[in-house]
Coordinates of C-alpha atoms in Angstrom, one line a residue:
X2 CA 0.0 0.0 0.0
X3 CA 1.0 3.8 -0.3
X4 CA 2.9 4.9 2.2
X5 CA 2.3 8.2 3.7
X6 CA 4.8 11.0 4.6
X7 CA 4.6 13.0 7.6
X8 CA 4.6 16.6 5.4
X9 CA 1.0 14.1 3.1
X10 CA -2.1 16.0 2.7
X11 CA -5.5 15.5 4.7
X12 CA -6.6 13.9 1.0
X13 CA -3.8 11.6 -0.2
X14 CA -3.9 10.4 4.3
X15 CA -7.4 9.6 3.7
X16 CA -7.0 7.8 0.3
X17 CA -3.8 5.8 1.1
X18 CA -4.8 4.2 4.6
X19 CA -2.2 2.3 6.6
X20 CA 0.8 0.8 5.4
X21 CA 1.4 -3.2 5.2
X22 CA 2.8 -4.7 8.4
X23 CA 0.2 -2.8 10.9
X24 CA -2.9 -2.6 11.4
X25 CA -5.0 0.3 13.2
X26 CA -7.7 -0.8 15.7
X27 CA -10.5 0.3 13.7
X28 CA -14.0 1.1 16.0
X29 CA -17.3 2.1 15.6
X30 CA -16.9 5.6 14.6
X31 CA -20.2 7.8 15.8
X32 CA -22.2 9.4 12.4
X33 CA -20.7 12.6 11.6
X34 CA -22.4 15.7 13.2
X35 CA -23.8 18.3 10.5
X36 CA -22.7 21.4 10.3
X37 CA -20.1 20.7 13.1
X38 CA -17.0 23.1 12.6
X39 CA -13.4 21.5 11.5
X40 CA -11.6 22.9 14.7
X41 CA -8.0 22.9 15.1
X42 CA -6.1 21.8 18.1
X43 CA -5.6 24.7 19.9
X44 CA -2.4 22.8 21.6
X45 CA -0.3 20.3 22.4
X46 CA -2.7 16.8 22.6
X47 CA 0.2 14.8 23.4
X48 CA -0.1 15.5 26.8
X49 CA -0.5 11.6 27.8
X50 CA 2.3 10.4 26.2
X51 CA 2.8 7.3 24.2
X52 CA 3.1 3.6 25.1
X53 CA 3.4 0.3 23.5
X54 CA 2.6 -3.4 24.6
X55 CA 2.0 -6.7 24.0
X56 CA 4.9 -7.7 21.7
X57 CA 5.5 -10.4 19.5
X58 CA 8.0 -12.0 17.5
X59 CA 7.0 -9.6 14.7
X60 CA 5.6 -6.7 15.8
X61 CA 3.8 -4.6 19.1
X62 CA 0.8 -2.7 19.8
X63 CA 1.7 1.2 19.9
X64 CA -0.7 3.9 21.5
X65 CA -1.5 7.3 22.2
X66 CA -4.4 9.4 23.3
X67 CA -5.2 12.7 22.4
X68 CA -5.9 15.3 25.3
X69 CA -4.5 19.0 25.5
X70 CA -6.8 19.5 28.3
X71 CA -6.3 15.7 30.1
X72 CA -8.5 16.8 33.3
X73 CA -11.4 17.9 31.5
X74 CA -14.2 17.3 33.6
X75 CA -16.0 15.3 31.0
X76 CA -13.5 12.9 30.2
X77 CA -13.0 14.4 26.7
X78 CA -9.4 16.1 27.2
X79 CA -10.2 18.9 25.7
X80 CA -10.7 17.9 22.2
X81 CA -13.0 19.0 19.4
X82 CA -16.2 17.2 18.9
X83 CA -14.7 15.7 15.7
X84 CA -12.3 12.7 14.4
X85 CA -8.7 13.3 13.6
X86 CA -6.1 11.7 11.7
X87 CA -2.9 11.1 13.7
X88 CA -0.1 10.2 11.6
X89 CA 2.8 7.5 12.8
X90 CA 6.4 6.0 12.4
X91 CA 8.3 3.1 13.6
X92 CA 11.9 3.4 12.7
X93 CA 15.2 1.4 13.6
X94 CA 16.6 4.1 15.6
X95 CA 15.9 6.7 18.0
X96 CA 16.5 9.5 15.2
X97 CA 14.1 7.8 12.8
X98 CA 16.5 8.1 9.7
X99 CA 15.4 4.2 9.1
X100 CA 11.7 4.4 9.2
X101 CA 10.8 0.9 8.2
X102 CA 6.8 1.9 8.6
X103 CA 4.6 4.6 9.0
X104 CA 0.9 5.0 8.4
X105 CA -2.3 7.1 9.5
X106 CA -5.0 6.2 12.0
X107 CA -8.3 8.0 13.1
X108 CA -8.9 8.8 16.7
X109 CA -12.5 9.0 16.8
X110 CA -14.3 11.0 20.0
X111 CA -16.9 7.7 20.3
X112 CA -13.3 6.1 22.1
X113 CA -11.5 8.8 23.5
X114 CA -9.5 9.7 20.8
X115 CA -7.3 7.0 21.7
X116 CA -5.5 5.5 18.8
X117 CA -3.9 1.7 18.9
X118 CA -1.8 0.6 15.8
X119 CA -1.2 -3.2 15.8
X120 CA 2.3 -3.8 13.5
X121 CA 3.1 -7.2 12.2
X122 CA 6.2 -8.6 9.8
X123 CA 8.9 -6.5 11.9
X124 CA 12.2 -8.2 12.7
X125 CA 12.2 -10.5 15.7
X126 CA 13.8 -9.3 18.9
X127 CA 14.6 -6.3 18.0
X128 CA 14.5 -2.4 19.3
X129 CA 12.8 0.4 17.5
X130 CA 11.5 3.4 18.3
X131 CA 8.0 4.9 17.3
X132 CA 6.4 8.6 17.3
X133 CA 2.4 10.2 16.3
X134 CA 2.1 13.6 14.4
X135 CA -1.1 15.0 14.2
X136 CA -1.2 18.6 13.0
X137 CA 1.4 20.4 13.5
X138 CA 2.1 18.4 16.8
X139 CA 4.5 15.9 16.9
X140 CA 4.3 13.3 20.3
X141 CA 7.6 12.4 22.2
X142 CA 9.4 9.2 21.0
X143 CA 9.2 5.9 22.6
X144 CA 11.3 2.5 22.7
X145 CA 9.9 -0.8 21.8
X146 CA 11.0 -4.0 21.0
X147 CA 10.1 -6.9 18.9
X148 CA 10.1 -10.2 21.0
X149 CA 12.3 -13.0 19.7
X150 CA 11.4 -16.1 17.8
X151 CA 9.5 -18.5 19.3
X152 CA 12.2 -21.3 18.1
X153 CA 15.1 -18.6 19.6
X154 CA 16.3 -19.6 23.0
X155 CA 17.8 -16.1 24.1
X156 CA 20.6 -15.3 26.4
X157 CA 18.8 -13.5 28.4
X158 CA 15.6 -11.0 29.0
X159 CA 15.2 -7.8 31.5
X160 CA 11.9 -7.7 32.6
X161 CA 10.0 -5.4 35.3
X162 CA 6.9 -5.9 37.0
X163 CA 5.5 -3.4 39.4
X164 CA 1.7 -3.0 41.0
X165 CA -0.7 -0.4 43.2
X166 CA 0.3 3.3 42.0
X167 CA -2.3 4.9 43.8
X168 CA -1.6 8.6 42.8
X169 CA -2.8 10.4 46.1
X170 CA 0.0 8.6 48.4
X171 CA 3.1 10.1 46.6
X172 CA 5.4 10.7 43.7
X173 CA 5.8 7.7 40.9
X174 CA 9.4 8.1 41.7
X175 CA 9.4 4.3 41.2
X176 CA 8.1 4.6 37.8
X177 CA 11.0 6.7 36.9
X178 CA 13.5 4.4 38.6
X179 CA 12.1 1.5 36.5
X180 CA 12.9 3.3 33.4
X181 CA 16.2 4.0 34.9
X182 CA 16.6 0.1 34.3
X183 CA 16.2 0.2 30.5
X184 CA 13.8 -3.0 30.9
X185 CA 13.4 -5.1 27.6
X186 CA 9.8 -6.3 28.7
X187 CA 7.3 -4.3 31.6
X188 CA 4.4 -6.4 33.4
X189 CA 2.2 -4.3 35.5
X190 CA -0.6 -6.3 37.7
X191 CA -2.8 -4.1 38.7
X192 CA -4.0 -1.2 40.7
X193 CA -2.5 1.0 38.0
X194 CA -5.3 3.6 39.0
X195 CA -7.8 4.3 41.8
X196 CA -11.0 5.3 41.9
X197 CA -11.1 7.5 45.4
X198 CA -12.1 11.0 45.1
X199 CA -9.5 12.9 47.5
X200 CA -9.5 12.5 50.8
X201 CA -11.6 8.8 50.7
X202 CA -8.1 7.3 51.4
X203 CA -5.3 9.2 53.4
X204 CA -2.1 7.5 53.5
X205 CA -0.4 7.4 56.7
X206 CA 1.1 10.8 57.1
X207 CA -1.2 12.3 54.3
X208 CA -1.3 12.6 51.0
X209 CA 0.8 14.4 49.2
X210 CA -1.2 14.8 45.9
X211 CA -4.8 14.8 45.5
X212 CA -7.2 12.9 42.2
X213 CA -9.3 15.0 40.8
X214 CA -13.0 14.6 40.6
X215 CA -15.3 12.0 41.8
X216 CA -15.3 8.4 42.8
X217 CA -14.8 6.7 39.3
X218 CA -18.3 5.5 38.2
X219 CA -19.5 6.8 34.9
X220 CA -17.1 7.1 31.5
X221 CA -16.5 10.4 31.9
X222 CA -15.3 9.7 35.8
X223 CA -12.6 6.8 34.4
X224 CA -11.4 8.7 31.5
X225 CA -10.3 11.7 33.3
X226 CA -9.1 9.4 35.8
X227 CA -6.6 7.9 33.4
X228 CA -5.6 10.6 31.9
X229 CA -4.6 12.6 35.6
X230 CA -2.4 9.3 36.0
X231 CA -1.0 9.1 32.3
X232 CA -0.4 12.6 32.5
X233 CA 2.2 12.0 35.2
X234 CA 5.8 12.5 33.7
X235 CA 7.4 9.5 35.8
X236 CA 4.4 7.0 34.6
X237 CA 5.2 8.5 31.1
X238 CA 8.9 7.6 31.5
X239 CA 8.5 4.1 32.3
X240 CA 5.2 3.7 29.1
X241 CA 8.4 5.1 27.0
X242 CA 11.3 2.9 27.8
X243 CA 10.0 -0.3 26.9
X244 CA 6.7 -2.6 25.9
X245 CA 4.2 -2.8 28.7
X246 CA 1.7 -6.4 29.6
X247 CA -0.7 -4.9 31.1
X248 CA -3.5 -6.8 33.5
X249 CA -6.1 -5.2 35.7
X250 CA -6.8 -5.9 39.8
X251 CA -9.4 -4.2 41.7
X252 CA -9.3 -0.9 42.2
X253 CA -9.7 -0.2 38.1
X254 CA -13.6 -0.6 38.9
X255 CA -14.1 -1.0 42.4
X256 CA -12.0 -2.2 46.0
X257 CA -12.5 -5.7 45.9
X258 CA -15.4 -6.4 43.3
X259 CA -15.9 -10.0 42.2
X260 CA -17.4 -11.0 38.6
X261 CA -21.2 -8.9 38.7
X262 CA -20.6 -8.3 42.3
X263 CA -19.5 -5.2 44.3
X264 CA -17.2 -4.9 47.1
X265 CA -20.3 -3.9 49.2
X266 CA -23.1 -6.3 48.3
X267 CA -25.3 -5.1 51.6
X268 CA -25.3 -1.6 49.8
X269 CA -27.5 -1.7 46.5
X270 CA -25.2 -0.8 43.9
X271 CA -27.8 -1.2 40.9
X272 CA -25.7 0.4 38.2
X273 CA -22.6 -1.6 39.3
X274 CA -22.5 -3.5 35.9
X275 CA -22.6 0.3 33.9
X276 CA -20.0 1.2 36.1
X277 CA -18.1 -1.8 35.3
X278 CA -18.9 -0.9 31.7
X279 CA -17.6 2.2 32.0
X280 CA -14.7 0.9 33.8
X281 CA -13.3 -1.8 30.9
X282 CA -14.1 1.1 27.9
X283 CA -11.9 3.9 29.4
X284 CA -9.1 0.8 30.5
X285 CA -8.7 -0.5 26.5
X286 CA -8.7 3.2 25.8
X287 CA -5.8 3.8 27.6
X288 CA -3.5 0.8 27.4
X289 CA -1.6 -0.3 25.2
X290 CA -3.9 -3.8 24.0
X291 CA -4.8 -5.5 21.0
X292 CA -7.9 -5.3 19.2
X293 CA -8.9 -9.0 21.0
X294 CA -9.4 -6.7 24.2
X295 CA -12.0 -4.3 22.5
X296 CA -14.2 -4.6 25.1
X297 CA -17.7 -6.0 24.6
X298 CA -20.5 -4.5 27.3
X299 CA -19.5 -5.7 30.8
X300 CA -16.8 -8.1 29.0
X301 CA -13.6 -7.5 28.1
X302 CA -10.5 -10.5 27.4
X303 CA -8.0 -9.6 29.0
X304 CA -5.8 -13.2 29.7
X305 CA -3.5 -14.0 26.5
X306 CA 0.3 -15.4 26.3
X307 CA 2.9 -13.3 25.3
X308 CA 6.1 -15.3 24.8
X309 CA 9.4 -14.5 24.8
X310 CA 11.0 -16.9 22.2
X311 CA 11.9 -20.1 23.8
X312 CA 12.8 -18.6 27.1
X313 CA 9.7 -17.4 28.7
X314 CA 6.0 -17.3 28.2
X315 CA 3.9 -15.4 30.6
X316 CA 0.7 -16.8 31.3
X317 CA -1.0 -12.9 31.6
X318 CA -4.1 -14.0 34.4
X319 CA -7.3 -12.1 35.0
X320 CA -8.6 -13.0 39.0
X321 CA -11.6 -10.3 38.8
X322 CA -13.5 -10.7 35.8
X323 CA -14.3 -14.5 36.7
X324 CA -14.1 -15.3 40.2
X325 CA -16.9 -16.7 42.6
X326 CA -17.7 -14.2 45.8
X327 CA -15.2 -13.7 48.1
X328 CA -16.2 -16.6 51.2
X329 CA -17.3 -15.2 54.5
X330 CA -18.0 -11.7 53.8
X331 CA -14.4 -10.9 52.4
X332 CA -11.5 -10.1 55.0
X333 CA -8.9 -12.0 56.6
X334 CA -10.4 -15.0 59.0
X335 CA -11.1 -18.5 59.4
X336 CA -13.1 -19.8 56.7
X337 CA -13.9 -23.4 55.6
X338 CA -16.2 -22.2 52.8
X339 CA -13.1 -21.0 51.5
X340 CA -12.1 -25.0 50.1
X341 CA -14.7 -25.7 48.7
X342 CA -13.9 -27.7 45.5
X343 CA -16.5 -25.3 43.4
X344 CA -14.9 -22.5 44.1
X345 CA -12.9 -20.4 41.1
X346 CA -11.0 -17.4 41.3
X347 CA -10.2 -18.0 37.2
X348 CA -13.3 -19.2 35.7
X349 CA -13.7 -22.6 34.9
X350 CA -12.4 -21.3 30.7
X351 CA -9.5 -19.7 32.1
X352 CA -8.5 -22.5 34.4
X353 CA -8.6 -24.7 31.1
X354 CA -6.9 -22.3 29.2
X355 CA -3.9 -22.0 31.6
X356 CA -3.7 -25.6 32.4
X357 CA -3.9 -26.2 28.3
X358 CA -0.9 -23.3 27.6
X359 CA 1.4 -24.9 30.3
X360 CA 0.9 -28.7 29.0
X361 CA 1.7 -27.1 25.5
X362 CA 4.4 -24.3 26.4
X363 CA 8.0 -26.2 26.0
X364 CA 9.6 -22.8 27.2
X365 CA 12.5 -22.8 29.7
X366 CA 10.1 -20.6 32.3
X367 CA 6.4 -20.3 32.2
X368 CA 5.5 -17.1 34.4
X369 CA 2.0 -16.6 35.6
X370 CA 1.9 -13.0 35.6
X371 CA -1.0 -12.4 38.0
X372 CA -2.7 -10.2 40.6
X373 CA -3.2 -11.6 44.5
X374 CA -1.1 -13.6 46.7
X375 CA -0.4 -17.0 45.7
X376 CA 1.2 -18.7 48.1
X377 CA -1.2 -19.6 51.6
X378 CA -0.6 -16.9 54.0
X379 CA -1.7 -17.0 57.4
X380 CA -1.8 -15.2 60.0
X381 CA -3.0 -16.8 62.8
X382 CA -0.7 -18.8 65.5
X383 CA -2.8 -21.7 66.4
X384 CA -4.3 -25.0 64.6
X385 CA -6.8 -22.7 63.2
X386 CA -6.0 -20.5 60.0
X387 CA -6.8 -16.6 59.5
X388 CA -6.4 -16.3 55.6
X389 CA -7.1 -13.8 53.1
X390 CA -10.8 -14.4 51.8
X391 CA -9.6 -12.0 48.2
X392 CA -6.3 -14.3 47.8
X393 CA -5.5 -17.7 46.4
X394 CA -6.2 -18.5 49.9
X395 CA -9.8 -18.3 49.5
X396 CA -9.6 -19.8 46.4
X397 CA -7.7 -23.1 47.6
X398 CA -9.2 -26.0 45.3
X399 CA -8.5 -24.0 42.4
X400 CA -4.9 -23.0 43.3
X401 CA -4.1 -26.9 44.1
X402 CA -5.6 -27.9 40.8
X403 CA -4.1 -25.1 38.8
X404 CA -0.4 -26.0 40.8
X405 CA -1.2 -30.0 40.1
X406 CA -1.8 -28.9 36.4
X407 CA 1.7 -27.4 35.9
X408 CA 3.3 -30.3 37.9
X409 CA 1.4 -33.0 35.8
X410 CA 2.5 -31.0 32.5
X411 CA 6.1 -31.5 33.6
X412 CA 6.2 -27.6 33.7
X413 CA 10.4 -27.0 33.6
X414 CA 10.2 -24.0 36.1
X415 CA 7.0 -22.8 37.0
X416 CA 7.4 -18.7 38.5
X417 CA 4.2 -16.6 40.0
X418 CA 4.5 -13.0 39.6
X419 CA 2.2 -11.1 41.9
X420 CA 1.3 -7.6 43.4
X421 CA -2.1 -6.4 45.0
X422 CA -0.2 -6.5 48.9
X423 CA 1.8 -3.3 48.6
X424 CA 4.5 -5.0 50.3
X425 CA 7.4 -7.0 48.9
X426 CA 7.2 -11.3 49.5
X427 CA 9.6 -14.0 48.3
X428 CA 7.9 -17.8 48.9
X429 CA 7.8 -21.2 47.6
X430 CA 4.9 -22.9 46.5
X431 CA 3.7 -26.2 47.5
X432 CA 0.7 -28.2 46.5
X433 CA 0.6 -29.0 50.0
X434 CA 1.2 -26.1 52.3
X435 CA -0.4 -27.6 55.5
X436 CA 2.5 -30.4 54.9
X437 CA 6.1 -29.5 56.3
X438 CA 7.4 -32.1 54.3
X439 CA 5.8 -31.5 51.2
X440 CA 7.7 -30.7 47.9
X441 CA 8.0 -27.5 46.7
X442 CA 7.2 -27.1 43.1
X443 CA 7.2 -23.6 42.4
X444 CA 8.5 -20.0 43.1
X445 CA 6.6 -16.8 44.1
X446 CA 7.9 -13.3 43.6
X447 CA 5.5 -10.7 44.7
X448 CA 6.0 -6.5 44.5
X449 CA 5.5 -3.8 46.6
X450 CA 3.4 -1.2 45.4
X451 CA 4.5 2.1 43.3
X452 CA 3.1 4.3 45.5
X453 CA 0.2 3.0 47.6
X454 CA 0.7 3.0 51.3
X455 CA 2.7 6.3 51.5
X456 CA 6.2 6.1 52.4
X457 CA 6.6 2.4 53.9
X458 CA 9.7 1.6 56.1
X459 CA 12.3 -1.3 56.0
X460 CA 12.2 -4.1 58.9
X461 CA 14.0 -6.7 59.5
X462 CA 11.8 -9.8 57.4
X463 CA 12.8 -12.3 60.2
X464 CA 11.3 -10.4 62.6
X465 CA 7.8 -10.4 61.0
X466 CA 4.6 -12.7 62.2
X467 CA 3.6 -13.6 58.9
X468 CA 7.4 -14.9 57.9
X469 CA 7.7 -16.6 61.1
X470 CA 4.2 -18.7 60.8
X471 CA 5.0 -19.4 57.1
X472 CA 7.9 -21.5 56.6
X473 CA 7.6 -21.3 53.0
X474 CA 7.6 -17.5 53.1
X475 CA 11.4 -16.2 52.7
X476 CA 11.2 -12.1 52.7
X477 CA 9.3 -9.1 53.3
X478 CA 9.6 -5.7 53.0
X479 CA 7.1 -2.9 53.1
X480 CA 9.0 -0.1 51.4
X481 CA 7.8 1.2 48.1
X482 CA 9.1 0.1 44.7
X483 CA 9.2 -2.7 42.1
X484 CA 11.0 -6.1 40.8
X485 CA 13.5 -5.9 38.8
X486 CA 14.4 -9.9 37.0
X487 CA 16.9 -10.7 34.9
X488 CA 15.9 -14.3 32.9
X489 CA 18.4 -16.6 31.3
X490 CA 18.0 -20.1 30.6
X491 CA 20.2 -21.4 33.8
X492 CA 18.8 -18.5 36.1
X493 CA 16.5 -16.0 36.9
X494 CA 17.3 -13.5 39.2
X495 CA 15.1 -11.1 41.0
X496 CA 16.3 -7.5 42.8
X497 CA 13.8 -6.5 45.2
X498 CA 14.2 -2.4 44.7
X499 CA 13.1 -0.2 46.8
X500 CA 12.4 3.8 47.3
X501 CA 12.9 5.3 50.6
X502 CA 9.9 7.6 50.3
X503 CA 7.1 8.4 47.9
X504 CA 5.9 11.5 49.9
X505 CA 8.2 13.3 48.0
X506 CA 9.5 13.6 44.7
X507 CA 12.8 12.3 43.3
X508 CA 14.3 9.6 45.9
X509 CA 17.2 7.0 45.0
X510 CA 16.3 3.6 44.1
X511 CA 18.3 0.5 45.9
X512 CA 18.1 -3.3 46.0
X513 CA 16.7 -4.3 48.9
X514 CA 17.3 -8.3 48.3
X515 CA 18.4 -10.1 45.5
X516 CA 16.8 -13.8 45.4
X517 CA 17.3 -16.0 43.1
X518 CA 15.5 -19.6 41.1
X519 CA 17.5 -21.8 39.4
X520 CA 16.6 -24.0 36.2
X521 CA 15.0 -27.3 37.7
X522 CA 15.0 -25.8 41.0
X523 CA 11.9 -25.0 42.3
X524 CA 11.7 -22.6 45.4
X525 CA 13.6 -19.0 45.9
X526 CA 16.7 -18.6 47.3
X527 CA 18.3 -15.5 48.9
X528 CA 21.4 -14.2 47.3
X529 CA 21.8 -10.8 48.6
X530 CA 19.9 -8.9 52.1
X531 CA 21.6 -5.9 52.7
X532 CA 21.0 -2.2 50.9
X533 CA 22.8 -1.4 47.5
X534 CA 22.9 1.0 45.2
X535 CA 22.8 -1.0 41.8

C-alpha cells in the first residue's frame, strides 16, 4: 500500500490508509455531526504520552491518546467534537533516519480519541523506536521491542513488574527508577489507578497529591481518571522505555469487586455493571492492547500469552472478571467455605486455558503473571488459620488444581508473579502447604506497590509474624518500589528495589534483596539482604 509521509495532505492520508505490516484498531466511529465546525487543536494533545505493549516476535501494539486538556471534567481532554487523523512511524533508531513503517490512523471522539496501531512482519527481537504527528504536533518518541522467535532460546531478557500506584500517596518516583533500568519487557498487575475521590483514602502521614474529581463510576469519571495518571511524567517515563503487559486488579472498577458483584453487596449498587462498563471502555482506551481486548458490554478479554522466544512465556491472568464471591463476607479470617472444591478465582475457561498453555508451552520458564497472593498466608498462631478471603487463599481447590496442572505438565520452572499486597514477598509454593514435608514445586515473587501505602519503612523480614508462621515465606519488606528480574536459561534472578519515600519527589532507588530460582529448581533462594545502590 501507499505509504504516507509526515509533510501528506489530509486527502492523499485519507486515500492511502495504513501501510502493510500494521494494522490500526479500527472502532465504531459515531455518524458525523452536521454542520459541526473543523476545529483545530488549539495545543499540544500529546499530553498523555505514548506507550506500547503486547509484543510479539514480529511486531507490538503502539498507543497514544489525544488530550490538551487531560482533566477535563468530562472525560473528553479537551478535544473538538470531531475525528482526527494522527499520523505514525516506527523506525530502527531513535533518530528515525530508518523508518521501516509509517501510516495514519483516526482517533474517533466515540473512544476517546485514543489510537492503537497493531504492527506485524517487523524483525524479531529487536528495538525500534516509534512517534504520532497529528497537525502540527509531533508526540515524544518511545522505545519498543520486537520479542524474539518463538524457536530462539535467548541469552537473556530484562523484565520489570511493578503494582498499586495509587496517585494520592506520593510521587511515581518508582516509575521513573524502572525506566532507569532500561527493561526489555514491563508487566504491570494491577491497581495501575484508583478510583477514590481525594480525601476517601489518606495515607499514613497524608497525602501528598490529590485525584481529581469523583469516585470513578460513569465514562467520563474513568477517562479523566486515566488521563490525571497518564499525564504524570514518571508514569510517562516508564510507558516510554520499553513494551508494557498490562493486567487489571481491583481498584480499576471497584476495591475488591468480584465477577457482577460489588465490594459492598449489603449496599445496592444497581448500576454496578454500567460502572463496570464504563470501567473496561476507558481501560482499553488507555492501554496499550490489542484489538482482542476491544471490550464487549460488561466483557472485556484480557488473559493472553505473550512469549518470549523459547525462554519465557507469561501466562497474563485475569482473577476479577471470573471469580466466585469472596467466602465469609471478604476479610482475613477462618473460613472453611473458602475450600470448597467449586470455588474459582479463574473461571472454569480460564483455568482450562492455563492448564492447556502450560501442558503445550516447551519454554525454559512459564511465568504466571498475575494479581493476588499466591502462596497460603496465614496469619493466625494456632491450629486454626486466618487467611485472606480476596487471595488464592480463599480460592484453595482452584490453586491446588491449577499447581497439580503445571506439575502434571512437567512444567520446567514454574514462576508466579504477583502484586495487590503493597509489600514485597519471596515464597515457595507447595501443592501442599499444611505439609512441612511436602515438595515444593514452584517460586513466588511478589512487588510492593509504586506508590500505595505512603512512604513504607524497612524491617527486618525475620522479625515479621507472617514470615515466622510461614515457613515457605522467605522475605518481606514494606518499602515502596518494584521487581526488577533478569531471565536466562540457567537463572532467573530477581532485585527487590526499593524507594525510601514516595511523599516526596525524586528519591534514590536500591536493592533491597536479590533472590534468586535456578533451572530445575523450584523454590527462591536468597542471594543478597543488605542495601545497595545497583
Amino acid at each position: 500500500m501507499t505509504e504516507i509521509n509526515f509533510g501528506a495532505t489530509r486527502r492523499t492520508i485519507l486515500t492511502a490508509g495504513v501501510t502493510a505490516g500494521a494494522a490500526a484498531v479500527l472502532l465504531p466511529a459515531p455518524p458525523a455531526l452536521a454542520g459541526t465546525p473543523s476545529k483545530a487543536l488549539p495545543t499540544d494533545p500529546f499530553t498523555l504520552g505514548v506507550a506500547s505493549g503486547d509484543p510479539d516476535h514480529d511486531g507490538f501494539v503502539i498507543w497514544t491518546r489525544l488530550a490538551p486538556q487531560p482533566l477535563a471534567e468530562d472525560g473528553m481532554g479537551g478535544m473538538p467534537n470531531r475525528s482526527f487523523t494522527v499520523h505514525w512511524e516506527v523506525a530502527e533508531d531513535d533518530r528515525f533516519h530508518r523508518i521501516v513503517r509509517r501510516g495514519a490512523s483516526p482517533a474517533v471522539r466515540q473512544w476517546g480519541h485514543s489510537v492503537h496501531v497493531e504492527l506485524a512482519g517487523l524483525r524479531p527481537n529487536r528495538e525500534y523506536w516509534y512517534r504520532f504527528r497529528v497537525e502540527r504536533y509531533l508526540s515524544p518518541a518511545g522505545r519498543t521491542r520486537t520479542a524474539p522467535h518463538p524457536s530462539s532460546l535467548v541469552p537473556s531478557l530484562a523484565m520489570a513488574f511493578a503494582s498499586c500506584s495509587q496517585y494520592e500517596h506520593g510521587y511515581f518516583t518508582a516509575y521513573r527508577r524502572l525506566a532507569e533500568d532500561h527493561p526489555d519487557l514491563v508487566l504491570h498487575l494491577g491497581d495501575y489507578q484508583y478510583e477514590y475521590k481525594a480525601g476517601d483514602y489518606v495515607a499514613p502521614g497524608g497525602n501528598p497529591r490529590d485525584h481529581q474529581g469523583p469516585e470513578t463510576e460513569t465514562l467520563a469519571n474513568y477517562r479523566q481518571r486515566h488521563a490525571q495518571y497518564k499525564a504524570d511524567p514518571d508514569l510517562q517515563a516508564a510507558h516510554a522505555v520499553a513494551p508494557w503487559v498490562v493486567v487489571w486488579d481491583d481498584h480499576e472498577v471497584d476495591n475488591n469487586w468480584a465477577d457482577e458483584v460489588p465490594e459492598r453487596p449489603d449496599i445496592p449498587q444497581p448500576n454496578f455493571l454500567a460502572r463496570r462498563t464504563a470501567a473496561f471502555r476507558a481501560y482499553y482506551e488507555n492501554m496499550p492492547l490489542r484489538r482482542t481486548s476491544v471490550p464487549r458490554g460488561i466483557d472485556l478479554q484480557l488473559y493472553r500469552r505473550v512469549r518470549w522466544g523459547a525462554l519465557v512465556n507469561f501466562h497474563m491472568l485475569d482473577t476479577r472478571q471470573y471469580r466466585d464471591d469472596q467466602a465469609c463476607g471478604d476479610g482475613s479470617k477462618v473460613c472453611p467455605e473458602a475450600a470448597a472444591p467449586e470455588r474459582t478465582i479463574t473461571g472454569a475457561a480460564q483455568e482450562r486455558w492455563l492448564l492447556d498453555g502450560m501442558r503445550r508451552s516447551g519454554t525454559r520458564w512459564d511465568v504466571l503473571g498475575q494479581q493476588v497472593f499466591f502462596a497460603q498466608r496465614d496469619t493466625l498462631d494456632g491450629p486454626d488459620k486466618r487467611l485472606s478471603m480476596d487471595a488464592w487463599d480463599g480460592y484453595s481447590a482452584n490453586r491446588r488444581r491449577v499447581t497439580q496442572g503445571w506439575i502434571d505438565a512437567g512444567v520446567r520452572n514454574p514462576v508466579v508473579l504477583t502484586g495487590d499486597v503493597h509489600t514485597h514477598w519471596a515464597a515457595d509454593v507447595k501443592l501442599d502447604f499444611d505439609d512441612p514435608a511436602a515438595p515444593v514445586v514452584g517460586s513466588e515473587l511478589v512487588c510492593s506497590s509504586i506508590t500505595s501505602g505512603g512512604d513504607g519503612a524497612d524491617s527486618d523480614p525475620a522479625d515479621n509474624a507472617t514470615v515466622k508462621l510461614n515457613p515457605h515465606v522467605k522475605f518481606y519488606n514494606a518499602q515502596r518500589g518494584y521487581v526488577r528480574t533478569t531471565i536466562t536459561p540457567e537463572l532467573l534472578t530477581a532485585d527487590f528495589r526499593v524507594v525510601p519515600v514516595v511523599s516526596a519527589p525524586g528519591a534514590a532507588a536500591h536493592t533491597r534483596a536479590t533472590f534468586v530460582i535456578e533451572d530445575r529448581v523450584p523454590g527462591v533462594h536468597q542471594t543478597y539482604d543488605r542495601p545497595r545502590d545497583n
